[in-house]
């Protein structure tokens, strides 16, 4: 690999209380990266009380400016104000056309950076250094932390449709042009996740590396991180960021699951309303039950319309005609269910409990299929 003149690389290094690490990090980056590119290291410090910034300034004076290598520090904020936003401050300051983001505690080995830059040169816009693909790994994390990381990764992959193996990685590189024009919230820790979700059309590659837990200092992740993560996933999800699932089988199963969930909720509504009217309301139990059924059909309809079938058009005519079809199909389902229970018990001598389970399953499957096609005008298998 020859040194790339012209293509300057900016390496963003956020720090909070990294006095034991930062000096060695800057030296290691210089050793491993300035051989292959012109490098600008940008430390973004949030007023670390342990004097991290002072150490960086001293380094800048003593050995920080050399041919093809420079160090800069951004000290915009007086106190710890979040990793993602710190990174964005660095990105704004960066002069390079290529940007690398990494931690300053040696969990992200600088030796990997030349491979990331190499990958960026060949037809891709974002390179993620991944712990969770073949050849990658994590060393030194307690089980609790491993589980939390895997769970967060699974949420991003399933909930937001992200395809990469390690969207939670804090170690990544990208062409500056990728984030230009993106509206980034930068909540919490997960800047990469936000970029992956929002940078549509970007070509993304992953390369494996081994994350080693820090030897000096302590992690800045806390309970706050979990809350921030939930907020940021929710916002990305609401932002329509969820990529549309292409497999019909998955879409069908997901809608059926939602339909059954609504059905179960409806049972609860039915029970609650029946009890309320029969007990406090003093109604005859059959009348109370009718009120319960009506209430649950109404709530089921609204939930299925909005959630299961993702129909946001609540125009009066459309909603009324859909509601009527939904109610008719529900009654049909009830009739089918009664008939099936009767048949199974009388003709096949099944115990009532088992017959009920079968009949409910059959009727709700029928309900689902009919509502999908007739009420909400979707194809059955789509
Ligand atoms: N400026 C600034 N402001 N820097 C911060 C802040 C902040 O609020 N919070 C953390 N940092 C710096 C730390 O000094 C360190 O260099 C880096 O960001 C990562 O923080 P750690 O506290 O070491 O994170 P971790 O090792 O527990 O978590 C790692 O794994 C996560 C994935 O599981 C990091 O790589 C995360 O980025 C990653 O998401
Ligand atoms: Mn760390």
CSV table of C-alpha atoms and ligand atoms in Angstrom, one decimal:
chain,number,residue,atom,x,y,z
A,1,UNK,CA,0.0,0.0,0.0
A,2,UNK,CA,1.5,3.3,-1.0
A,3,UNK,CA,0.9,6.5,0.8
A,4,UNK,CA,-2.1,8.3,-0.6
A,5,UNK,CA,-1.3,11.9,-1.3
A,6,UNK,CA,-4.3,14.2,-1.6
A,7,UNK,CA,-6.7,11.8,0.1
A,8,UNK,CA,-6.4,13.1,3.7
A,9,UNK,CA,-7.8,10.9,6.5
A,10,UNK,CA,-9.3,12.4,9.6
A,11,UNK,CA,-9.4,10.2,12.6
A,12,UNK,CA,-11.9,11.3,15.2
A,13,UNK,CA,-11.1,10.2,18.8
A,14,UNK,CA,-13.6,11.2,21.4
A,15,UNK,CA,-12.2,11.3,25.0
A,16,UNK,CA,-13.6,11.5,28.4
A,17,UNK,CA,-11.0,10.8,31.2
A,18,UNK,CA,-8.6,9.0,29.0
A,19,UNK,CA,-5.4,10.4,30.5
A,20,UNK,CA,-3.8,6.9,30.9
A,21,UNK,CA,-4.4,6.1,27.2
A,22,UNK,CA,-4.5,9.1,25.0
A,23,UNK,CA,-0.7,9.6,24.6
A,24,UNK,CA,-0.1,6.0,23.6
A,25,UNK,CA,-3.1,6.1,21.3
A,26,UNK,CA,-1.8,9.1,19.4
A,27,UNK,CA,1.6,7.5,19.0
A,28,UNK,CA,0.1,4.2,17.9
A,29,UNK,CA,-2.0,5.9,15.3
A,30,UNK,CA,0.9,7.7,14.0
A,31,UNK,CA,2.9,4.6,13.8
A,32,UNK,CA,0.3,2.5,12.0
A,33,UNK,CA,-1.6,4.9,9.8
A,34,UNK,CA,0.7,7.7,8.8
A,35,UNK,CA,2.6,5.1,6.7
A,36,UNK,CA,-0.4,4.7,4.4
A,37,UNK,CA,-2.1,8.1,4.4
A,38,UNK,CA,-1.9,11.7,5.3
A,39,UNK,CA,-3.5,11.7,8.8
A,40,UNK,CA,-5.1,14.3,10.9
A,41,UNK,CA,-6.0,13.1,14.4
A,42,UNK,CA,-8.8,15.0,16.0
A,43,UNK,CA,-9.3,14.5,19.7
A,44,UNK,CA,-12.8,15.6,20.9
A,45,UNK,CA,-12.6,16.1,24.7
A,46,UNK,CA,-15.5,17.0,26.9
A,47,UNK,CA,-13.7,18.8,29.6
A,48,UNK,CA,-12.2,15.6,31.2
A,49,UNK,CA,-11.3,16.4,34.8
A,50,UNK,CA,-8.3,14.1,34.6
A,51,UNK,CA,-6.4,16.5,32.3
A,52,UNK,CA,-6.7,14.5,29.1
A,53,UNK,CA,-6.8,17.7,27.1
A,54,UNK,CA,-3.6,19.0,28.7
A,55,UNK,CA,-1.8,15.8,27.7
A,56,UNK,CA,-2.9,16.2,24.1
A,57,UNK,CA,-1.8,19.8,23.9
A,58,UNK,CA,1.6,18.9,25.3
A,59,UNK,CA,1.9,16.2,22.7
A,60,UNK,CA,0.9,18.6,20.0
A,61,UNK,CA,3.7,20.9,21.0
A,62,UNK,CA,6.4,18.2,21.5
A,63,UNK,CA,5.8,15.7,18.7
A,64,UNK,CA,2.4,16.1,17.2
A,65,UNK,CA,3.1,17.9,14.0
A,66,UNK,CA,5.1,16.0,11.4
A,67,UNK,CA,5.1,15.5,7.7
A,68,UNK,CA,1.8,13.9,6.8
A,69,UNK,CA,0.6,13.8,10.4
A,70,UNK,CA,-1.1,16.3,12.5
A,71,UNK,CA,-3.0,16.4,15.8
A,72,UNK,CA,-5.8,18.8,16.7
A,73,UNK,CA,-8.1,19.0,19.7
A,74,UNK,CA,-11.7,20.2,19.9
A,75,UNK,CA,-12.9,21.3,23.3
A,76,UNK,CA,-16.3,22.7,22.7
A,77,UNK,CA,-18.0,21.5,25.8
A,78,UNK,CA,-17.3,21.8,29.5
A,79,UNK,CA,-18.7,18.5,30.6
A,80,UNK,CA,-19.5,15.0,29.3
A,81,UNK,CA,-22.3,15.5,26.8
A,82,UNK,CA,-22.5,12.2,24.9
A,83,UNK,CA,-20.4,10.2,22.6
A,84,UNK,CA,-22.3,10.6,19.3
A,85,UNK,CA,-22.5,14.3,19.5
A,86,UNK,CA,-18.9,14.5,20.4
A,87,UNK,CA,-18.1,12.5,17.2
A,88,UNK,CA,-20.2,14.9,15.2
A,89,UNK,CA,-18.2,17.9,16.6
A,90,UNK,CA,-15.1,16.2,15.3
A,91,UNK,CA,-16.6,15.4,11.9
A,92,UNK,CA,-17.5,19.1,11.5
A,93,UNK,CA,-13.9,20.1,12.2
A,94,UNK,CA,-12.4,17.4,10.0
A,95,UNK,CA,-10.6,18.4,6.8
A,96,UNK,CA,-10.2,14.9,5.3
A,97,UNK,CA,-12.4,13.3,2.6
A,98,UNK,CA,-12.3,10.1,4.6
A,99,UNK,CA,-13.2,9.9,8.3
A,100,UNK,CA,-12.4,7.2,10.8
A,101,UNK,CA,-14.1,7.0,14.2
A,102,UNK,CA,-12.5,5.1,17.1
A,103,UNK,CA,-12.3,4.9,20.8
A,104,UNK,CA,-9.3,6.1,22.7
A,105,UNK,CA,-8.8,3.2,25.0
A,106,UNK,CA,-7.1,0.6,22.7
A,107,UNK,CA,-10.3,-1.4,22.3
A,108,UNK,CA,-10.1,-0.5,18.7
A,109,UNK,CA,-6.6,-1.5,17.5
A,110,UNK,CA,-5.1,1.2,15.2
A,111,UNK,CA,-3.5,-1.7,13.2
A,112,UNK,CA,-6.9,-2.3,11.6
A,113,UNK,CA,-7.2,1.2,10.1
A,114,UNK,CA,-5.1,0.6,7.0
A,115,UNK,CA,-7.3,-2.3,6.1
A,116,UNK,CA,-10.4,-0.1,6.5
A,117,UNK,CA,-8.9,2.6,4.3
A,118,UNK,CA,-8.0,0.0,1.7
A,119,UNK,CA,-11.6,-1.3,1.7
A,120,UNK,CA,-12.9,2.3,1.3
A,121,UNK,CA,-10.8,2.8,-1.8
A,122,UNK,CA,-12.5,-0.1,-3.5
A,123,UNK,CA,-16.1,0.7,-4.2
A,124,UNK,CA,-17.5,1.3,-0.9
A,125,UNK,CA,-18.6,4.3,1.2
A,126,UNK,CA,-18.8,3.0,4.7
A,127,UNK,CA,-16.5,0.4,6.4
A,128,UNK,CA,-17.6,-1.1,9.7
A,129,UNK,CA,-15.0,-2.9,11.8
A,130,UNK,CA,-17.1,-5.8,13.1
A,131,UNK,CA,-16.8,-8.0,16.2
A,132,UNK,CA,-19.6,-10.2,15.2
A,133,UNK,CA,-18.6,-11.6,11.8
A,134,UNK,CA,-16.3,-14.6,11.1
A,135,UNK,CA,-12.8,-13.7,12.2
A,136,UNK,CA,-13.9,-11.0,14.7
A,137,UNK,CA,-14.4,-11.2,18.5
A,138,UNK,CA,-14.6,-9.7,21.9
A,139,UNK,CA,-12.0,-10.2,24.6
A,140,UNK,CA,-12.4,-9.3,28.3
A,141,UNK,CA,-16.1,-8.5,28.6
A,142,UNK,CA,-18.2,-10.0,31.4
A,143,UNK,CA,-21.2,-12.1,30.4
A,144,UNK,CA,-23.6,-9.2,31.3
A,145,UNK,CA,-22.0,-6.9,28.8
A,146,UNK,CA,-21.8,-9.5,26.1
A,147,UNK,CA,-25.5,-10.2,26.4
A,148,UNK,CA,-26.4,-6.5,26.5
A,149,UNK,CA,-24.4,-5.9,23.3
A,150,UNK,CA,-25.9,-8.9,21.5
A,151,UNK,CA,-29.4,-7.9,22.5
A,152,UNK,CA,-28.9,-4.3,21.3
A,153,UNK,CA,-27.5,-5.7,18.0
A,154,UNK,CA,-30.5,-8.0,17.6
A,155,UNK,CA,-32.9,-5.1,18.2
A,156,UNK,CA,-31.3,-3.0,15.5
A,157,UNK,CA,-31.3,-5.9,13.0
A,158,UNK,CA,-34.8,-7.0,13.6
A,159,UNK,CA,-36.5,-3.7,14.5
A,160,UNK,CA,-34.7,-1.5,12.0
A,161,UNK,CA,-33.9,-4.0,9.3
A,162,UNK,CA,-30.2,-3.2,9.5
A,163,UNK,CA,-28.2,-5.9,7.7
A,164,UNK,CA,-24.7,-5.5,9.1
A,165,UNK,CA,-23.4,-7.9,11.7
A,166,UNK,CA,-22.2,-5.1,14.1
A,167,UNK,CA,-24.3,-1.9,13.7
A,168,UNK,CA,-23.3,-1.0,17.3
A,169,UNK,CA,-19.7,-0.8,16.5
A,170,UNK,CA,-17.9,2.3,17.6
A,171,UNK,CA,-15.1,1.7,15.1
A,172,UNK,CA,-15.9,2.7,11.5
A,173,UNK,CA,-14.8,4.7,8.6
A,174,UNK,CA,-16.7,6.5,5.8
A,175,UNK,CA,-16.4,8.9,3.0
A,176,UNK,CA,-17.2,12.3,4.2
A,177,UNK,CA,-19.8,12.8,1.4
A,178,UNK,CA,-21.9,10.0,3.0
A,179,UNK,CA,-23.0,12.1,6.0
A,180,UNK,CA,-23.2,15.4,4.2
A,181,UNK,CA,-26.9,16.4,4.2
A,182,UNK,CA,-27.9,13.7,6.7
A,183,UNK,CA,-30.0,15.0,9.6
A,184,UNK,CA,-28.4,13.2,12.5
A,185,UNK,CA,-30.0,13.2,16.0
A,186,UNK,CA,-26.8,11.9,17.6
A,187,UNK,CA,-28.5,10.7,20.7
A,188,UNK,CA,-26.4,8.5,22.9
A,189,UNK,CA,-23.7,6.1,21.7
A,190,UNK,CA,-24.9,4.8,18.4
A,191,UNK,CA,-23.9,7.2,15.7
A,192,UNK,CA,-23.0,4.4,13.3
A,193,UNK,CA,-26.5,2.8,13.6
A,194,UNK,CA,-28.1,6.1,12.7
A,195,UNK,CA,-25.8,6.6,9.7
A,196,UNK,CA,-26.5,3.0,8.5
A,197,UNK,CA,-30.2,3.6,8.7
A,198,UNK,CA,-30.3,7.0,7.2
A,199,UNK,CA,-27.6,6.8,4.5
A,200,UNK,CA,-29.7,5.1,1.9
A,201,UNK,CA,-27.9,3.7,-1.1
A,202,UNK,CA,-24.5,3.8,0.6
A,203,UNK,CA,-22.2,0.8,-0.2
A,204,UNK,CA,-21.3,-0.8,3.1
A,205,UNK,CA,-18.6,-3.3,3.8
A,206,UNK,CA,-17.6,-5.0,7.1
A,207,UNK,CA,-14.2,-6.2,8.1
A,208,UNK,CA,-13.5,-8.3,11.2
A,209,UNK,CA,-11.5,-7.3,14.2
A,210,UNK,CA,-11.1,-8.3,17.8
A,211,UNK,CA,-12.3,-5.8,20.5
A,212,UNK,CA,-10.3,-6.0,23.6
A,213,UNK,CA,-11.7,-4.4,26.8
A,214,UNK,CA,-9.7,-1.5,28.0
A,215,UNK,CA,-6.7,-2.1,30.3
A,216,UNK,CA,-6.7,1.4,31.8
A,217,UNK,CA,-9.5,3.6,33.0
A,218,UNK,CA,-13.2,2.6,33.1
A,219,UNK,CA,-16.1,2.4,30.7
A,220,UNK,CA,-18.3,5.5,30.3
A,221,UNK,CA,-21.4,3.5,29.5
A,222,UNK,CA,-24.1,3.5,32.1
A,223,UNK,CA,-27.9,3.1,32.7
A,224,UNK,CA,-28.3,6.3,30.7
A,225,UNK,CA,-27.0,4.5,27.7
A,226,UNK,CA,-29.9,2.0,27.7
A,227,UNK,CA,-32.4,4.8,27.8
A,228,UNK,CA,-30.7,6.7,25.1
A,229,UNK,CA,-30.6,3.6,23.0
A,230,UNK,CA,-34.3,3.0,23.4
A,231,UNK,CA,-35.0,6.6,22.4
A,232,UNK,CA,-32.8,6.5,19.4
A,233,UNK,CA,-34.2,3.2,18.1
A,234,UNK,CA,-37.7,4.5,18.5
A,235,UNK,CA,-37.0,7.7,16.6
A,236,UNK,CA,-35.3,5.8,13.8
A,237,UNK,CA,-38.2,3.4,13.7
A,238,UNK,CA,-40.8,6.1,13.6
A,239,UNK,CA,-38.8,8.0,11.0
A,240,UNK,CA,-39.9,5.4,8.5
A,241,UNK,CA,-36.4,4.1,8.6
A,242,UNK,CA,-37.5,0.5,8.8
A,243,UNK,CA,-36.6,-1.0,5.5
A,244,UNK,CA,-39.4,-2.8,3.8
A,245,UNK,CA,-39.2,-6.5,4.3
A,246,UNK,CA,-39.0,-8.2,0.9
A,247,UNK,CA,-39.9,-11.8,1.8
A,248,UNK,CA,-43.7,-12.4,1.6
A,249,UNK,CA,-43.5,-15.2,4.2
A,250,UNK,CA,-42.0,-12.8,6.8
A,251,UNK,CA,-44.5,-10.1,6.1
A,252,UNK,CA,-47.4,-12.6,6.3
A,253,UNK,CA,-46.1,-14.1,9.6
A,254,UNK,CA,-45.5,-10.7,11.1
A,255,UNK,CA,-49.0,-9.5,10.3
A,256,UNK,CA,-50.6,-12.7,11.5
A,257,UNK,CA,-48.7,-12.3,14.7
A,258,UNK,CA,-49.9,-8.8,15.1
A,259,UNK,CA,-53.5,-9.9,14.4
A,260,UNK,CA,-53.3,-12.6,17.1
A,261,UNK,CA,-51.8,-10.2,19.6
A,262,UNK,CA,-54.7,-7.8,18.9
A,263,UNK,CA,-57.1,-10.8,19.3
A,264,UNK,CA,-55.6,-11.6,22.7
A,265,UNK,CA,-55.9,-7.9,23.8
A,266,UNK,CA,-59.5,-8.0,22.6
A,267,UNK,CA,-60.3,-10.9,25.0
A,268,UNK,CA,-59.0,-8.7,27.8
A,269,UNK,CA,-61.2,-5.8,26.7
A,270,UNK,CA,-64.2,-8.1,26.3
A,271,UNK,CA,-63.7,-9.6,29.8
A,272,UNK,CA,-63.1,-6.2,31.4
A,273,UNK,CA,-66.2,-4.5,29.9
A,274,UNK,CA,-68.4,-7.5,30.6
A,275,UNK,CA,-67.4,-7.6,34.2
A,276,UNK,CA,-67.8,-3.9,34.6
A,277,UNK,CA,-71.3,-3.8,33.2
A,278,UNK,CA,-72.5,-6.9,35.0
A,279,UNK,CA,-70.9,-6.0,38.3
A,280,UNK,CA,-71.0,-2.2,38.9
A,281,UNK,CA,-73.4,-1.6,36.0
A,282,UNK,CA,-75.9,-4.1,37.3
A,283,UNK,CA,-76.8,-5.4,33.8
A,284,UNK,CA,-78.0,-8.9,33.0
A,285,UNK,CA,-74.8,-10.9,32.3
A,286,UNK,CA,-75.8,-11.6,28.7
A,287,UNK,CA,-76.4,-7.9,28.0
A,288,UNK,CA,-73.1,-7.1,29.7
A,289,UNK,CA,-71.4,-9.7,27.5
A,290,UNK,CA,-72.9,-8.2,24.4
A,291,UNK,CA,-71.4,-4.8,25.4
A,292,UNK,CA,-68.1,-6.6,26.0
A,293,UNK,CA,-68.1,-8.1,22.5
A,294,UNK,CA,-69.0,-4.8,20.9
A,295,UNK,CA,-66.2,-3.0,22.8
A,296,UNK,CA,-63.7,-5.6,21.8
A,297,UNK,CA,-64.7,-5.6,18.1
A,298,UNK,CA,-64.3,-1.8,18.1
A,299,UNK,CA,-60.8,-1.8,19.7
A,300,UNK,CA,-59.7,-4.8,17.6
A,301,UNK,CA,-60.8,-3.0,14.5
A,302,UNK,CA,-58.9,0.2,15.3
A,303,UNK,CA,-55.8,-1.7,16.3
A,304,UNK,CA,-55.8,-4.0,13.3
A,305,UNK,CA,-56.4,-1.2,11.0
A,306,UNK,CA,-53.6,1.0,12.3
A,307,UNK,CA,-51.1,-1.5,13.5
A,308,UNK,CA,-51.6,-4.9,11.8
A,309,UNK,CA,-52.5,-3.6,8.3
A,310,UNK,CA,-50.7,-0.3,8.7
A,311,UNK,CA,-53.6,1.7,7.3
A,312,UNK,CA,-53.3,5.3,8.4
A,313,UNK,CA,-56.2,6.6,6.3
A,314,UNK,CA,-59.0,7.2,8.9
A,315,UNK,CA,-61.3,9.0,6.5
A,316,UNK,CA,-65.0,8.6,7.6
A,317,UNK,CA,-66.4,6.7,4.7
A,318,UNK,CA,-63.4,4.4,4.3
A,319,UNK,CA,-63.3,3.7,8.1
A,320,UNK,CA,-67.0,3.0,8.3
A,321,UNK,CA,-67.1,0.6,5.4
A,322,UNK,CA,-64.0,-1.2,6.7
A,323,UNK,CA,-65.5,-1.3,10.2
A,324,UNK,CA,-68.8,-2.8,8.9
A,325,UNK,CA,-66.9,-5.5,7.0
A,326,UNK,CA,-64.7,-6.2,10.0
A,327,UNK,CA,-67.8,-6.6,12.3
A,328,UNK,CA,-69.5,-8.9,9.8
A,329,UNK,CA,-66.4,-11.1,9.5
A,330,UNK,CA,-66.1,-11.1,13.3
A,331,UNK,CA,-69.7,-12.4,13.6
A,332,UNK,CA,-69.0,-15.0,11.0
A,333,UNK,CA,-65.9,-16.0,12.9
A,334,UNK,CA,-68.0,-16.4,16.1
A,335,UNK,CA,-70.6,-18.5,14.3
A,336,UNK,CA,-67.8,-20.7,12.8
A,337,UNK,CA,-66.3,-21.1,16.2
A,338,UNK,CA,-69.6,-22.1,17.8
A,339,UNK,CA,-70.3,-24.6,15.0
A,340,UNK,CA,-66.8,-26.1,15.2
A,341,UNK,CA,-67.0,-26.5,19.0
A,342,UNK,CA,-70.4,-28.2,18.7
A,343,UNK,CA,-69.2,-30.5,15.9
A,344,UNK,CA,-66.0,-31.5,17.7
A,345,UNK,CA,-67.7,-32.2,21.0
A,346,UNK,CA,-70.8,-33.9,19.7
A,347,UNK,CA,-69.5,-35.8,16.7
A,348,UNK,CA,-65.9,-36.4,17.5
A,349,UNK,CA,-66.3,-36.6,21.3
A,350,UNK,CA,-63.5,-34.2,21.9
A,351,UNK,CA,-63.2,-32.7,25.4
A,352,UNK,CA,-64.6,-29.2,25.5
A,353,UNK,CA,-61.3,-27.5,26.4
A,354,UNK,CA,-59.4,-29.0,23.4
A,355,UNK,CA,-62.3,-28.3,21.0
A,356,UNK,CA,-62.3,-24.7,22.1
A,357,UNK,CA,-58.6,-24.2,21.4
A,358,UNK,CA,-58.9,-25.8,17.9
A,359,UNK,CA,-62.1,-23.8,17.1
A,360,UNK,CA,-60.6,-20.5,18.2
A,361,UNK,CA,-57.4,-21.1,16.2
A,362,UNK,CA,-59.4,-22.0,13.1
A,363,UNK,CA,-61.8,-19.2,13.4
A,364,UNK,CA,-59.1,-16.5,14.0
A,365,UNK,CA,-57.1,-17.8,11.1
A,366,UNK,CA,-60.2,-17.5,8.9
A,367,UNK,CA,-60.8,-14.0,10.4
A,368,UNK,CA,-57.3,-13.0,9.6
A,369,UNK,CA,-57.5,-14.2,6.0
A,370,UNK,CA,-60.9,-12.6,5.3
A,371,UNK,CA,-60.0,-9.3,6.9
A,372,UNK,CA,-56.7,-9.1,5.1
A,373,UNK,CA,-58.4,-9.6,1.7
A,374,UNK,CA,-61.9,-8.3,2.1
A,375,UNK,CA,-61.6,-5.6,4.8
A,376,UNK,CA,-58.2,-4.2,4.0
A,377,UNK,CA,-57.9,-5.2,0.4
A,378,UNK,CA,-54.5,-6.8,0.6
A,379,UNK,CA,-53.5,-10.0,-1.2
A,380,UNK,CA,-53.6,-13.0,1.0
A,381,UNK,CA,-50.0,-13.9,0.5
A,382,UNK,CA,-48.0,-10.7,0.5
B,1,LIG,N1,-16.0,13.4,24.2
B,1,LIG,C1,-16.7,12.4,24.8
B,1,LIG,N2,-17.9,12.6,25.4
B,1,LIG,N3,-16.1,11.1,24.7
B,1,LIG,C2,-16.8,10.1,25.3
B,1,LIG,C3,-18.0,10.3,25.9
B,1,LIG,C4,-18.6,11.6,26.0
B,1,LIG,O1,-19.7,11.8,26.5
B,1,LIG,N4,-18.4,9.1,26.4
B,1,LIG,C5,-17.5,8.2,26.1
B,1,LIG,N5,-16.5,8.8,25.4
B,1,LIG,C6,-15.3,8.2,24.8
B,1,LIG,C7,-14.4,7.4,25.8
B,1,LIG,O2,-13.4,8.2,26.3
B,1,LIG,C8,-13.8,6.4,24.8
B,1,LIG,O3,-12.7,6.9,24.1
B,1,LIG,C9,-14.9,6.1,23.8
B,1,LIG,O4,-15.7,7.3,23.9
B,1,LIG,C10,-15.7,4.9,24.2
B,1,LIG,O5,-16.2,4.9,25.5
B,1,LIG,P1,-16.1,3.7,26.5
B,1,LIG,O6,-16.7,4.1,27.8
B,1,LIG,O7,-14.7,3.1,26.5
B,1,LIG,O8,-17.1,2.7,25.8
B,1,LIG,P2,-17.2,1.1,25.9
B,1,LIG,O9,-15.8,0.5,25.7
B,1,LIG,O10,-17.9,0.7,27.1
B,1,LIG,O11,-18.1,0.8,24.6
B,1,LIG,C11,-17.6,0.4,23.4
B,1,LIG,O12,-18.4,-0.5,22.8
B,1,LIG,C12,-19.7,-0.1,22.3
B,1,LIG,C13,-20.3,-1.3,21.6
B,1,LIG,O13,-20.7,-2.3,22.4
B,1,LIG,C14,-17.5,1.7,22.4
B,1,LIG,O14,-16.8,1.3,21.3
B,1,LIG,C15,-18.8,2.2,22.0
B,1,LIG,O15,-18.6,3.2,21.0
B,1,LIG,C16,-19.5,1.0,21.3
B,1,LIG,O16,-20.8,1.4,20.9
B,2,LIG,MN1,-14.0,1.3,25.9
